[in-house]
Coordinates of N, CA and C in Angstrom, one line a residue:
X18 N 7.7 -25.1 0.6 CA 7.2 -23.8 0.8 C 7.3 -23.3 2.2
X19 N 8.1 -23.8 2.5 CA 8.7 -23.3 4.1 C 8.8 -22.5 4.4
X20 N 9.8 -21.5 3.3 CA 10.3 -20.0 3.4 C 8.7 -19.1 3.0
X21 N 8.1 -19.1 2.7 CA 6.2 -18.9 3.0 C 5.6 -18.7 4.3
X22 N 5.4 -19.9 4.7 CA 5.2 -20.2 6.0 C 6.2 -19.3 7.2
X23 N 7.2 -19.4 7.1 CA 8.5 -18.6 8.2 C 8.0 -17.0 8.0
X24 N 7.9 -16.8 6.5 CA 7.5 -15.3 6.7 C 5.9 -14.9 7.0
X25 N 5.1 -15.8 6.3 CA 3.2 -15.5 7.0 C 3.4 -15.2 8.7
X26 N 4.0 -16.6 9.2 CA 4.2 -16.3 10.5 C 5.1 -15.2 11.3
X27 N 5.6 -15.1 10.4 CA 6.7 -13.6 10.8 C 5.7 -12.6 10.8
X28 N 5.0 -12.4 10.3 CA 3.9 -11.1 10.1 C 2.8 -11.5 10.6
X29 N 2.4 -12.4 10.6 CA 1.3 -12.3 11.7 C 1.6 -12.2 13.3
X30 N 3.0 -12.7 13.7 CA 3.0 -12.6 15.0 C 3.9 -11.0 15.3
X31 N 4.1 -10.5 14.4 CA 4.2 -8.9 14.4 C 3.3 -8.2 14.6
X32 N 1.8 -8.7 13.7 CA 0.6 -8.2 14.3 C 0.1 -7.8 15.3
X33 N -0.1 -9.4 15.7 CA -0.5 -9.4 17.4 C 0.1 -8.9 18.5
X34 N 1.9 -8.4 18.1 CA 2.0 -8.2 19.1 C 1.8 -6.4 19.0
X35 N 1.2 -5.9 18.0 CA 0.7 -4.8 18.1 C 2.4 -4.1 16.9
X36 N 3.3 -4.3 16.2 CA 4.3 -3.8 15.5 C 4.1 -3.0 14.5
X37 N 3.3 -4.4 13.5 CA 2.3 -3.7 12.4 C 0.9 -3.9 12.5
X38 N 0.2 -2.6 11.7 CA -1.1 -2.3 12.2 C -1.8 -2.5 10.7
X39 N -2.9 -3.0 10.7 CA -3.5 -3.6 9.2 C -4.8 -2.1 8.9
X40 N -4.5 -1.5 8.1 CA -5.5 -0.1 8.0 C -6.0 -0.6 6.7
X41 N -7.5 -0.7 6.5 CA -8.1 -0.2 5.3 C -7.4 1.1 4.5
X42 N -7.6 0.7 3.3 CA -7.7 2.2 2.3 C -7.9 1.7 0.8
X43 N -8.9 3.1 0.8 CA -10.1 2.6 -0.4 C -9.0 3.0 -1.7
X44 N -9.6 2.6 -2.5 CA -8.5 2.0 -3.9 C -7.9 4.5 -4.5
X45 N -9.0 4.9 -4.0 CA -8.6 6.4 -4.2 C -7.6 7.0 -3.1
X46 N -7.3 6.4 -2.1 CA -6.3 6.4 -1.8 C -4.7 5.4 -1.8
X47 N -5.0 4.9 -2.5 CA -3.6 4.0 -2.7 C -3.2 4.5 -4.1
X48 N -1.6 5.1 -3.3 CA -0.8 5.6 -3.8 C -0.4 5.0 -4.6
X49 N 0.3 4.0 -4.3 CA 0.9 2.5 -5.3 C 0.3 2.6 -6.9
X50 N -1.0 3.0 -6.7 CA -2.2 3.0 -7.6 C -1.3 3.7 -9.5
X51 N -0.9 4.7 -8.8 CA -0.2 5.7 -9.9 C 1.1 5.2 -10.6
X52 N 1.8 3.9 -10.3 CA 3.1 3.0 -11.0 C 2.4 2.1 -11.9
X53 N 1.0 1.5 -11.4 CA 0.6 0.3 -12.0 C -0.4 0.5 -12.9
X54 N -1.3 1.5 -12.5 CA -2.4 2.0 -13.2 C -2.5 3.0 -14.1
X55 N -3.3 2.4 -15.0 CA -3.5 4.2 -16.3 C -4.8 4.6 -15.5
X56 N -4.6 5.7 -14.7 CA -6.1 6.7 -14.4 C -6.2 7.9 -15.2
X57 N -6.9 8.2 -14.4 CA -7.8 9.3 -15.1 C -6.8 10.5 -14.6
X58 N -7.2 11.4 -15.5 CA -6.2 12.6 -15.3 C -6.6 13.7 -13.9
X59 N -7.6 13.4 -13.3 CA -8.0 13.8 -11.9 C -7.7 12.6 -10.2
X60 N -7.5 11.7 -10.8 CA -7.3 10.9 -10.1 C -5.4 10.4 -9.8
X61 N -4.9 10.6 -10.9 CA -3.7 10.8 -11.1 C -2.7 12.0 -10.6
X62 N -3.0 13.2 -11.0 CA -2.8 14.4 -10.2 C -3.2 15.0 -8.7
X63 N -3.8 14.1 -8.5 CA -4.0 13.8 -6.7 C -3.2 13.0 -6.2
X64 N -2.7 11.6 -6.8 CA -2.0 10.8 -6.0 C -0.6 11.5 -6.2
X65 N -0.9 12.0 -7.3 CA 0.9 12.7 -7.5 C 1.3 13.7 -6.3
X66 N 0.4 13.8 -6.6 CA 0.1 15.6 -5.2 C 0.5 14.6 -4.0
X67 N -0.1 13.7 -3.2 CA 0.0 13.4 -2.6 C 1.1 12.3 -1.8
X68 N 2.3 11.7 -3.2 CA 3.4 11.6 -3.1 C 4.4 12.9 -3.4
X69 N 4.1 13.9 -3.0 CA 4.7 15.1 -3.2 C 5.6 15.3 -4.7
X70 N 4.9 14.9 -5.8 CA 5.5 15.6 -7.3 C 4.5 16.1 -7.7
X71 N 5.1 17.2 -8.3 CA 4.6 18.2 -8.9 C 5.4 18.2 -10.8
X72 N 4.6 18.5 -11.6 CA 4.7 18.6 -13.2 C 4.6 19.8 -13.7

């Protein structure tokens, strides 16, 4: 599990050195949310909104 290990540490020391930045975001803002999930039809038309499509 080497090729694991090579990339954890590839991202962690991207971290520290400030590259990538680790941000909270609450489950109503994850976009991702609208590929994987059946929501609600108010919750859905906001993420849509906020990947820029429109219906």
């Amino acid at each position: 599990m080497k090729h694991i290990d090579i990339r954890y540490n590839f991202i962690r020391e991207k971290i520290q050195d400030g590259v990538f930045k680790i941000i909270y975001k609450p489950t109503s803002e994850q976009v991702a949310d609208i590929f994987t999930k059946g929501l609600a039809r108010g919750s859905f038309e906001r993420l849509r909104n906020k990947l820029g499509l429109f219906g």
